[in-house]
Short mmCIF file of C-alpha atoms and ligand atoms in Angstrom, two decimals:
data_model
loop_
_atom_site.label_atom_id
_atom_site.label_comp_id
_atom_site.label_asym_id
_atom_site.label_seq_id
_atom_site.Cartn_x
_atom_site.Cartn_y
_atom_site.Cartn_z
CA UNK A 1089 159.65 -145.68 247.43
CA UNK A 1090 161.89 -144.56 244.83
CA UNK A 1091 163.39 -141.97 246.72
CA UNK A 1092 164.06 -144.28 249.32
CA UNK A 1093 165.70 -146.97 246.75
CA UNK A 1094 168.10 -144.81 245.37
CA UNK A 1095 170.14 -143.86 248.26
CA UNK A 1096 170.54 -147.65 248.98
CA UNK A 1097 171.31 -148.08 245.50
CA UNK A 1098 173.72 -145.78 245.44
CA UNK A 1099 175.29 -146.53 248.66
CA UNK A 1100 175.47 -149.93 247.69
CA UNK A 1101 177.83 -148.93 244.13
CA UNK A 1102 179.91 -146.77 246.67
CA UNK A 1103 180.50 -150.09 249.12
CA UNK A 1104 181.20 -152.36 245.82
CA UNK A 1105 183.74 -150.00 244.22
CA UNK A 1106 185.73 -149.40 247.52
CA UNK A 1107 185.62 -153.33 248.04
CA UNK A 1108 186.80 -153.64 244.19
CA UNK A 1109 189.63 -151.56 245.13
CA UNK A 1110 191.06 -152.98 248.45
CA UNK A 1111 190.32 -156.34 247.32
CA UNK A 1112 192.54 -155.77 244.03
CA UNK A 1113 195.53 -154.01 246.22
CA UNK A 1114 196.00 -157.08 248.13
CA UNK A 1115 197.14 -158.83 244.98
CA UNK A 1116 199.31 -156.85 243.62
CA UNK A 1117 202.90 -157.27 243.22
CA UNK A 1118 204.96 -156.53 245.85
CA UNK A 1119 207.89 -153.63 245.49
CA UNK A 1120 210.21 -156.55 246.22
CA UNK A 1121 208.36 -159.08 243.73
CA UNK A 1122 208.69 -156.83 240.47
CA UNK A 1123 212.06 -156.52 241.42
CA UNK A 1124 213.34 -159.64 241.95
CA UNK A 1125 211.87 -160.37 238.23
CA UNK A 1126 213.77 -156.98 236.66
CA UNK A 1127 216.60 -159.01 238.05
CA UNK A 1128 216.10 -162.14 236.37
CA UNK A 1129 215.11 -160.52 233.03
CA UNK A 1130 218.56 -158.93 233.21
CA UNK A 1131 220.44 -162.30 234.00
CA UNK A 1132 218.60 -164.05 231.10
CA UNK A 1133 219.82 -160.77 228.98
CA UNK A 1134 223.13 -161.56 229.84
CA UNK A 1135 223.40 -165.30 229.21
CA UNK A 1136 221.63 -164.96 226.10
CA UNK A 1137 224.43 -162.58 224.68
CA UNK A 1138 226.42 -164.74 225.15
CA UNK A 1139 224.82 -166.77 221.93
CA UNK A 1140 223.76 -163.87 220.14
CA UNK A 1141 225.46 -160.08 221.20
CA UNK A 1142 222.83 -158.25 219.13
CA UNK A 1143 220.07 -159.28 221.39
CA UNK A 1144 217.59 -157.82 223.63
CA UNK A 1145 215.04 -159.45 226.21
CA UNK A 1146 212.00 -157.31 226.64
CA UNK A 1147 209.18 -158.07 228.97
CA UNK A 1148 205.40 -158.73 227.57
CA UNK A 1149 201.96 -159.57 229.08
CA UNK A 1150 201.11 -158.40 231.75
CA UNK A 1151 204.51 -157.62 233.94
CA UNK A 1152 204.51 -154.98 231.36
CA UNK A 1153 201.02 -153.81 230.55
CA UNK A 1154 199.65 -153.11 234.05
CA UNK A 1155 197.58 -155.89 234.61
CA UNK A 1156 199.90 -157.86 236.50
CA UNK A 1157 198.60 -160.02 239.78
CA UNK A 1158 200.90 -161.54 242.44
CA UNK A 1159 203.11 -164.23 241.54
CA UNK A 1160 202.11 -163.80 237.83
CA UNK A 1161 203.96 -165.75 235.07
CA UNK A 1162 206.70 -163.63 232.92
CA UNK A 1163 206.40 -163.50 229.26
CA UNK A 1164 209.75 -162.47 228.24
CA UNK A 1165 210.53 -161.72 224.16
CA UNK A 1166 214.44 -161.25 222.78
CA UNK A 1167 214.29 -159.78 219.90
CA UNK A 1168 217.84 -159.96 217.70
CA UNK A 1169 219.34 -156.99 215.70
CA UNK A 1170 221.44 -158.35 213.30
CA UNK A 1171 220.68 -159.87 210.07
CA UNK A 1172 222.60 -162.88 210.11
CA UNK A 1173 220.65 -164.96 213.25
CA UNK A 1174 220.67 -168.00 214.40
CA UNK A 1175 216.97 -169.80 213.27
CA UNK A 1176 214.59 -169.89 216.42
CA UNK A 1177 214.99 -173.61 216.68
CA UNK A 1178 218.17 -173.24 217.27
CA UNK A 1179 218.39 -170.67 219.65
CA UNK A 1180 216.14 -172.07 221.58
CA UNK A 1181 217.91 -175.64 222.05
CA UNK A 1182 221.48 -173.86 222.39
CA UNK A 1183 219.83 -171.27 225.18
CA UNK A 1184 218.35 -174.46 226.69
CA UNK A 1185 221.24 -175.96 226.98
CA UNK A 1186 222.84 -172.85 228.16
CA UNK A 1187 220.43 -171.64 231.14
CA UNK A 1188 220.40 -175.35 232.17
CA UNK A 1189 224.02 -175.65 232.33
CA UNK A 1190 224.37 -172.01 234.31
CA UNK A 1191 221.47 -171.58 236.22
CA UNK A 1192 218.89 -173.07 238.64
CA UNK A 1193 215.77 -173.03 236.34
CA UNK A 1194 214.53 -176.18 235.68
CA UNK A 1195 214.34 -175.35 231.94
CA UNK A 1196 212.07 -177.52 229.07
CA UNK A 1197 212.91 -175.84 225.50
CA UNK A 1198 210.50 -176.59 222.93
CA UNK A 1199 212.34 -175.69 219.76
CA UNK A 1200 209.51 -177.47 217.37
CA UNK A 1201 206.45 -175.87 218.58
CA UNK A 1202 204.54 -173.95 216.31
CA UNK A 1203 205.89 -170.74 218.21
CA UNK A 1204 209.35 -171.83 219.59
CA UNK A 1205 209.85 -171.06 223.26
CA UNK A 1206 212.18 -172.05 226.01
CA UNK A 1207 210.07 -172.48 229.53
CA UNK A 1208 211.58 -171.72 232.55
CA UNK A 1209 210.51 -172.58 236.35
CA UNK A 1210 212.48 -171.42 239.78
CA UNK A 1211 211.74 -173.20 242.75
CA UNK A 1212 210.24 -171.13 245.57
CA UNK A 1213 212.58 -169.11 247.84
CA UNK A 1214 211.69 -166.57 250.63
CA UNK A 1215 211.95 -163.81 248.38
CA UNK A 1216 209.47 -165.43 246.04
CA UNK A 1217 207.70 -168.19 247.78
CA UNK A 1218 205.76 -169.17 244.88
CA UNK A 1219 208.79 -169.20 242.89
CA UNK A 1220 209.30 -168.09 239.25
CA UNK A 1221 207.28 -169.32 235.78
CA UNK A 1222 208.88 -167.76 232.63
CA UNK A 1223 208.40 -168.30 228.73
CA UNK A 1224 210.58 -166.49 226.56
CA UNK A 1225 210.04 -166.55 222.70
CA UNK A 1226 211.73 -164.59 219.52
CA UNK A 1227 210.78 -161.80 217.63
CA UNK A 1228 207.33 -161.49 218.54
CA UNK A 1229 207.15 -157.74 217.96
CA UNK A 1230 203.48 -157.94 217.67
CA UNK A 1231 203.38 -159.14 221.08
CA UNK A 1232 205.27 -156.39 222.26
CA UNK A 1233 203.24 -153.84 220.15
CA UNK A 1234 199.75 -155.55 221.76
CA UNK A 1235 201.08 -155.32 225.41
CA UNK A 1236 201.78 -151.21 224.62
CA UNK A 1237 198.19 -150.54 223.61
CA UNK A 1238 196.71 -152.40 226.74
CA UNK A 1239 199.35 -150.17 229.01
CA UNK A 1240 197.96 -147.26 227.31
CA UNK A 1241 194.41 -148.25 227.87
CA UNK A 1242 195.17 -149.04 231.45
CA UNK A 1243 196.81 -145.61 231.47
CA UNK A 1244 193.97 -143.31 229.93
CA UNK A 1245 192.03 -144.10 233.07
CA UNK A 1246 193.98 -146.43 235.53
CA UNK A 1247 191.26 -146.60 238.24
CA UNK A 1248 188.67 -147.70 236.53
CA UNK A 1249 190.08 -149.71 233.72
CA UNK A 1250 192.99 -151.52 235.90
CA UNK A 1251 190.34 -152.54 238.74
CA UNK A 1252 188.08 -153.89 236.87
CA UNK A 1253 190.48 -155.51 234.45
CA UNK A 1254 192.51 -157.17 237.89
CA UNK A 1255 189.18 -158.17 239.14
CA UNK A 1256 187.81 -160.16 236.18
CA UNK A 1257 191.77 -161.66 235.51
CA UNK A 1258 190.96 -163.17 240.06
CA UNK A 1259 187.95 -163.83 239.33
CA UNK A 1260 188.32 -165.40 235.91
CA UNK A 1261 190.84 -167.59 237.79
CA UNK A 1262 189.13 -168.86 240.39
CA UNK A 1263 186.04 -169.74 238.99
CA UNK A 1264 188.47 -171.95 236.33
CA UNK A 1265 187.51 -169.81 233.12
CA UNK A 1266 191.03 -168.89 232.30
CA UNK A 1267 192.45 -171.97 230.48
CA UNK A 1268 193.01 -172.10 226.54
CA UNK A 1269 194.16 -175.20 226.71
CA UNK A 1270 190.86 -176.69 228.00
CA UNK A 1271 188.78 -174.61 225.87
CA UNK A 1272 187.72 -171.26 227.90
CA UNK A 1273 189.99 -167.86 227.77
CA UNK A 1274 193.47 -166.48 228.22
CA UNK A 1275 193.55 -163.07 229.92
CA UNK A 1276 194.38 -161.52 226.92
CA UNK A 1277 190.95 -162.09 225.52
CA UNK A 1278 189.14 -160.69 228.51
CA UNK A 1279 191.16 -158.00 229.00
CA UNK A 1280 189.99 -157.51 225.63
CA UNK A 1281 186.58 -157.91 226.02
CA UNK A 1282 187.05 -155.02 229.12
CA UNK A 1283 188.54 -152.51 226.50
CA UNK A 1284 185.84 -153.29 224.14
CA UNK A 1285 182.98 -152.72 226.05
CA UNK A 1286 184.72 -149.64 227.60
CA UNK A 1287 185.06 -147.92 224.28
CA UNK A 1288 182.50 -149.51 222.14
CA UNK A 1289 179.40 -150.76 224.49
CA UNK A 1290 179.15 -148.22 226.96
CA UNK A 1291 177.90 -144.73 226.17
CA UNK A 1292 179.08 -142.51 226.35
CA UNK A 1293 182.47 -144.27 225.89
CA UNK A 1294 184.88 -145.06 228.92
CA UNK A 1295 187.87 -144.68 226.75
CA UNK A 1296 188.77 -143.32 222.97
CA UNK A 1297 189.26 -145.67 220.62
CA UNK A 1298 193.07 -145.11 220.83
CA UNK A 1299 193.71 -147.06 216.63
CA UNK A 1300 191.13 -144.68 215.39
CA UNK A 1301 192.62 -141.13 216.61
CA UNK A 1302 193.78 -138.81 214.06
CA UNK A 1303 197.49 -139.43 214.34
CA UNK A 1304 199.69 -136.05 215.73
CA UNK A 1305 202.16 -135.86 212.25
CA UNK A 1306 201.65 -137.58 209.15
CA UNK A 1307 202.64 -141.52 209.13
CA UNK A 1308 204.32 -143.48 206.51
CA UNK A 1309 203.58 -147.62 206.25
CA UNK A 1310 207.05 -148.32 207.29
CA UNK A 1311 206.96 -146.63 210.56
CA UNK A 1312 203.59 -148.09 211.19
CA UNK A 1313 203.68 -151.88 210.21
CA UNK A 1314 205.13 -154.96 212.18
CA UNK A 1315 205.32 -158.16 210.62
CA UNK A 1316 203.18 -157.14 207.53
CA UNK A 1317 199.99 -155.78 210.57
CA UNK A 1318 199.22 -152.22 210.59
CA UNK A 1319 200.00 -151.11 214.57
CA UNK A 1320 199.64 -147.64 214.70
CA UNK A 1321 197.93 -146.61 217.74
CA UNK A 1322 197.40 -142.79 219.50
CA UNK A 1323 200.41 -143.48 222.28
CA UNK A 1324 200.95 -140.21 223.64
CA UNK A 1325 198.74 -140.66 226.69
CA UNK A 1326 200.34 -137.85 228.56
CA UNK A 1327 198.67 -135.42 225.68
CA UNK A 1328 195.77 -137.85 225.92
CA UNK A 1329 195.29 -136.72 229.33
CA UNK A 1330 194.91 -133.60 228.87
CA UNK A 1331 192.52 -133.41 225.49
CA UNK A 1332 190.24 -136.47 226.20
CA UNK A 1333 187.83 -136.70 228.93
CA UNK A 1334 185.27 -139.21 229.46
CA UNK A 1335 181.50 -137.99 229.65
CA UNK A 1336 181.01 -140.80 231.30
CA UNK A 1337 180.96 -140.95 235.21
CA UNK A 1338 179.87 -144.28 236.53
CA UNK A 1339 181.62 -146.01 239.22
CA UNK A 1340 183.51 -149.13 239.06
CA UNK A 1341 180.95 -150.91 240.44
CA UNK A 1342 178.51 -149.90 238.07
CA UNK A 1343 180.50 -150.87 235.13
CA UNK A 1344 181.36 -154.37 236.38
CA UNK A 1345 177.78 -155.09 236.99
CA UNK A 1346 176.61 -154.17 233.88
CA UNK A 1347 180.15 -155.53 231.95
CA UNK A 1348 178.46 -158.56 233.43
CA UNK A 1349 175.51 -158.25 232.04
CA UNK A 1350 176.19 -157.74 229.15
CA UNK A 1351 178.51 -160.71 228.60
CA UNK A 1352 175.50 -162.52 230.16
CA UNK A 1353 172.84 -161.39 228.05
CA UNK A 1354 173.56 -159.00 225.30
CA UNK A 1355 176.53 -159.60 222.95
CA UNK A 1356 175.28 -161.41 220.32
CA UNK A 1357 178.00 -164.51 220.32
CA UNK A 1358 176.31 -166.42 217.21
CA UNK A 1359 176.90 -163.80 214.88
CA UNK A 1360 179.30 -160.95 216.07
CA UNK A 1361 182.92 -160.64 216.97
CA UNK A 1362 184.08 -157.94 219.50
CA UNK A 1363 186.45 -155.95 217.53
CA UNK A 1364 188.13 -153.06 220.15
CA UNK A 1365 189.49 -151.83 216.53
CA UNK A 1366 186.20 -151.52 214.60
CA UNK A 1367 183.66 -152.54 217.07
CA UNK A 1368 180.76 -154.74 216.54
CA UNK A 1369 181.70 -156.86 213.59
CA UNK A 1370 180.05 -159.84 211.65
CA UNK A 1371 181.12 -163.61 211.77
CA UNK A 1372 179.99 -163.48 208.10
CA UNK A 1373 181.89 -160.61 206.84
CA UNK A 1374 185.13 -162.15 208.36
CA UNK A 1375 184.35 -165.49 207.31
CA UNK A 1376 184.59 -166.59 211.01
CA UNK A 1377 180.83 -167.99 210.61
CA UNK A 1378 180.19 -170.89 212.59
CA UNK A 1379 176.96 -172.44 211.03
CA UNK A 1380 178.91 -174.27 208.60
CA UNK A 1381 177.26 -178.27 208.88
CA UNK A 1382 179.64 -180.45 206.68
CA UNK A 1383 181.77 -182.41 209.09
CA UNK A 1384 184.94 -181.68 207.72
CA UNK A 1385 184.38 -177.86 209.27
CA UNK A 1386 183.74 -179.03 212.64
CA UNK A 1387 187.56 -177.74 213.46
CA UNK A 1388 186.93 -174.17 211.89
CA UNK A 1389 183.33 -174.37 213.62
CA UNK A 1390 185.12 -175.29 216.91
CA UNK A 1391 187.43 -172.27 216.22
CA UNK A 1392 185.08 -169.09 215.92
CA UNK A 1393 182.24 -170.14 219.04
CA UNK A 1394 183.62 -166.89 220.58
CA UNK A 1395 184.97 -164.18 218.34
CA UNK A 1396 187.39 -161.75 219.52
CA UNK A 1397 189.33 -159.87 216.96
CA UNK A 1398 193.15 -159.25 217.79
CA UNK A 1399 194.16 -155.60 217.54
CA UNK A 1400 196.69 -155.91 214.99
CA UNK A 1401 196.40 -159.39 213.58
CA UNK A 1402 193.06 -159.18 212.01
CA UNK A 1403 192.71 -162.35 210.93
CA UNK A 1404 193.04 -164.06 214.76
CA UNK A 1405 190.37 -164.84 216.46
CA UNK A 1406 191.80 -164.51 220.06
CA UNK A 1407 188.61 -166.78 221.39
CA UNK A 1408 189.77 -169.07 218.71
CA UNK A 1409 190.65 -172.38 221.75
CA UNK A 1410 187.16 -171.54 222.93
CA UNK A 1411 184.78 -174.57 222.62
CA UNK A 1412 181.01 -175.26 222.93
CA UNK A 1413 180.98 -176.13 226.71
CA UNK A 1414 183.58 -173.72 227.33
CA UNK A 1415 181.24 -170.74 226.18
CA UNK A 1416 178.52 -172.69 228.07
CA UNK A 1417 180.95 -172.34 230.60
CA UNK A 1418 182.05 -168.78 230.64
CA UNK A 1419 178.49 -167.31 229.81
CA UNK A 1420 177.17 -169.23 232.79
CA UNK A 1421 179.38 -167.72 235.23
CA UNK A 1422 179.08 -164.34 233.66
CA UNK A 1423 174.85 -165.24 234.17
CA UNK A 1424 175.92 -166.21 238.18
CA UNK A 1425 177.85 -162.86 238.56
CA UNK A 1426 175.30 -160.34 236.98
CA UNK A 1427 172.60 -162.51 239.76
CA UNK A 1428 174.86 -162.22 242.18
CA UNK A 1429 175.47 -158.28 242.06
CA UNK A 1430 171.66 -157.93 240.78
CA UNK A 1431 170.16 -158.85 244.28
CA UNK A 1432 172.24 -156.18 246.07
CA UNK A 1433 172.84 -158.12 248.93
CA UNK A 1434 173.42 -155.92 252.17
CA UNK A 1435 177.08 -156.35 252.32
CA UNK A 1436 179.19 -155.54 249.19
CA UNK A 1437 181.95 -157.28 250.38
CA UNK A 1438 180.07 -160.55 251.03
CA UNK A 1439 178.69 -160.35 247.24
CA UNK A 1440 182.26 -160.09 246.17
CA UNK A 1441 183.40 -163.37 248.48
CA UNK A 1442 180.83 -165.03 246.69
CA UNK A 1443 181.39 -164.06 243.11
CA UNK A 1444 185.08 -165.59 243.30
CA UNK A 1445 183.71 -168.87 245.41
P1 GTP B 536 198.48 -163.55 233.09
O1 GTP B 536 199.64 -164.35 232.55
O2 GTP B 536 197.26 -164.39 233.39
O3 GTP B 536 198.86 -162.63 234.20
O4 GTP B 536 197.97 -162.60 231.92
P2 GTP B 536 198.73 -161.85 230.75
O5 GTP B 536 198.23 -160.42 230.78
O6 GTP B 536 200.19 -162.06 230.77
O7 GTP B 536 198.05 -162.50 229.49
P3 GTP B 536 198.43 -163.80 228.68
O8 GTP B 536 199.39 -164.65 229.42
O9 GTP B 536 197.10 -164.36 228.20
O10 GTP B 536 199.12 -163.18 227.40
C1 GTP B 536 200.39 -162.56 227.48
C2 GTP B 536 200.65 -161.76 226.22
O11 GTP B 536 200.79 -162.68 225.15
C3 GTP B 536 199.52 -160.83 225.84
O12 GTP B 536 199.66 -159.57 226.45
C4 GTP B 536 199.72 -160.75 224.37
O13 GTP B 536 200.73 -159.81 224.10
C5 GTP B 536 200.23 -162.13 224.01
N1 GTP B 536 199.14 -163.03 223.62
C6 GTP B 536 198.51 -163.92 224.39
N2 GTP B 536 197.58 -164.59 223.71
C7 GTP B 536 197.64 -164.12 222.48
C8 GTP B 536 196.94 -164.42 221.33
O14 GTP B 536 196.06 -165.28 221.27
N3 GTP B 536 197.28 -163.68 220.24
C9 GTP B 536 198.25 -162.75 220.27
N4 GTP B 536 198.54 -162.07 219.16
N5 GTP B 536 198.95 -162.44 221.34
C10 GTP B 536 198.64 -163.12 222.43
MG1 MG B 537 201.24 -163.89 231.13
#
């Protein structure tokens, strides 16, 4: 019986992964796509030297880290090198007025949020029939630092790490678990949770745990800190490449299943915070605990339901807009999607249809 099992088993890992990967092709970015985008980031340059010469706008997220779908949004940082600057509230209502009076966006600045940010929408045109969604912000270097570690990650071992990080990013989307703003995740904090149970959960590890490498030369604090956070990571993957290699040989497939499971049934959400830094940390010990009863904590309680240590800012909880019924939420589908891949059903790519129903 065994003998017989283990074939199917096998086959069936082989059928999942190849689905995994012509399933995540499809949504890539076209050729044409990531240029017409280098083309607006380079218009946007332009105008905004106009206010400030001394300025550069770099891209972020996930047009730069390798985890970008079709028709994804742009997250677009200028970062100023002078001293003397204009305040961000100000740039952003004179850009506003600006791009508005120049350009087609339909442009809404928002120079009083806590992080101010001009938002930008094109209409669709036959180059890009979904048209264009664009935030650009100031001087978030630690953005910029955050998006470089997840390019190396996705760089280390692109096949495995970039399809199953595009996969959960679909499938996070279509079964509705990707909105901070009504309490479940941004795809920052799953690709997160990918890269943590890649390095720290499975064994052996997927990837190195690229903040913890001995660095190549000695480094001083100033070449390693950004806005007061420690950044340093191991960044030359081409060297990388050529010292590290994983023990581990599982297939895509594998991993997602048991990423999935995990999630489902393992990580121990009450007290722990995935740290891809430090690993498995305590609530406690970062004073992200979430048994506190008074009512005046119910915010802070509302806060730490999912813990999910940034990189660099250590004291951010990344799952910090998760709330009760959105972890309800998200470890429910993660229970639906280990089922779903459990029972092995005859066809992988029918078990994939129905995982992103
Ligand atoms: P899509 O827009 O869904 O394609 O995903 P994305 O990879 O662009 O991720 P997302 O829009 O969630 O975040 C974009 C970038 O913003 C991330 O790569 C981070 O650099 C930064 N970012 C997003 N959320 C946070 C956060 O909570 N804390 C910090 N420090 N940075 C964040
Ligand atoms: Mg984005």
């Amino acid at each position: 019986l065994v003998a017989r099992r283990l074939p199917s088993r096998n086959r069936f890992y082989a059928d999942l992964s190849q689905c995994l990967f012509d399933f995540v092709i499809q949504l890539l970015p076209t050729q044409e796509e990531m240029q017409v985008k280098e083309d607006v980031r380079k218009l946007l340059e332009r105008l905004i030297r106009t206010i400030e010469p001394d300025s550069r706008l770099l891209s972020f997220g996930s047009t730069a880290n390798g985890f970008s779908l079709r028709n994804s949004d742009m997250d677009l940082c200028c970062l100023i090198d002078s001293d003397e600057r204009l305040s961000a509230t100000d740039l952003v209502i004179m850009l506003g007025d600006l791009l508005e009076r120049e350009t087609k966006f339909h442009v809404k600045p928002l120079p009083h949020a806590r992080i101010p940010i001009v938002k930008l929408t094109l209409d669709p045109s036959p180059g890009l029939p979904q048209g264009i969604a664009c935030d650009i912000g100031f001087e978030n270097r630690l953005a910029l630092e955050n998006t470089r570690l997840l390019m190396c990650y996705a760089m280390i071992d692109p096949t495995r790490v970039r399809t199953m990080v595009l996969f959960l990013k679909v499938w996070s989307k279509r079964r509705k678990i990707n909105s901070p703003y009504k309490g479940t995740l941004s795809s920052y904090g799953y690709v997160l949770l990918v890269i943590y149970f890649l390095v720290h959960v499975k064994n052996p590890p997927v990837l190195p745990n690229l903040q913890q490498m001995p660095p190549l030369r000695p480094i001083t604090k100033e070449d390693t800190h950004v806005a007061g956070y420690n950044t340093w990571f191991f960044d030359d993957v081409e060297l990388l490449r050529t010292r590290w290699h994983s023990e581990n040989n599982e297939s895509v497939a594998e991993l997602l299943i048991d990423f999935f499971r995990y999630y489902a049934r393992d990580f121990s959400y009450n007290t722990g915070v995935a740290s891809i830094r430090a690993g498995l940390l305590k609530k406690l010990t970062k004073g992200w605990q979430n048994d506190l009863s008074a009512g005046r904590y119910h915010d802070s309680r509302e806060r730490n339901r999912l813990c999910i240590e940034d990189p660099f800012e250590l004291d951010f909880n990344v799952g910090r807009c998760v709330t009760k019924d959105g972890l309800y939420t998200i470890r429910g589908e993660f229970m639906r999607a280990s089922r779903i891949l459990a029972n092995r059903p005859e066809r992988a790519v029918i078990a994939l249809a129905d995982l992103c129903a």
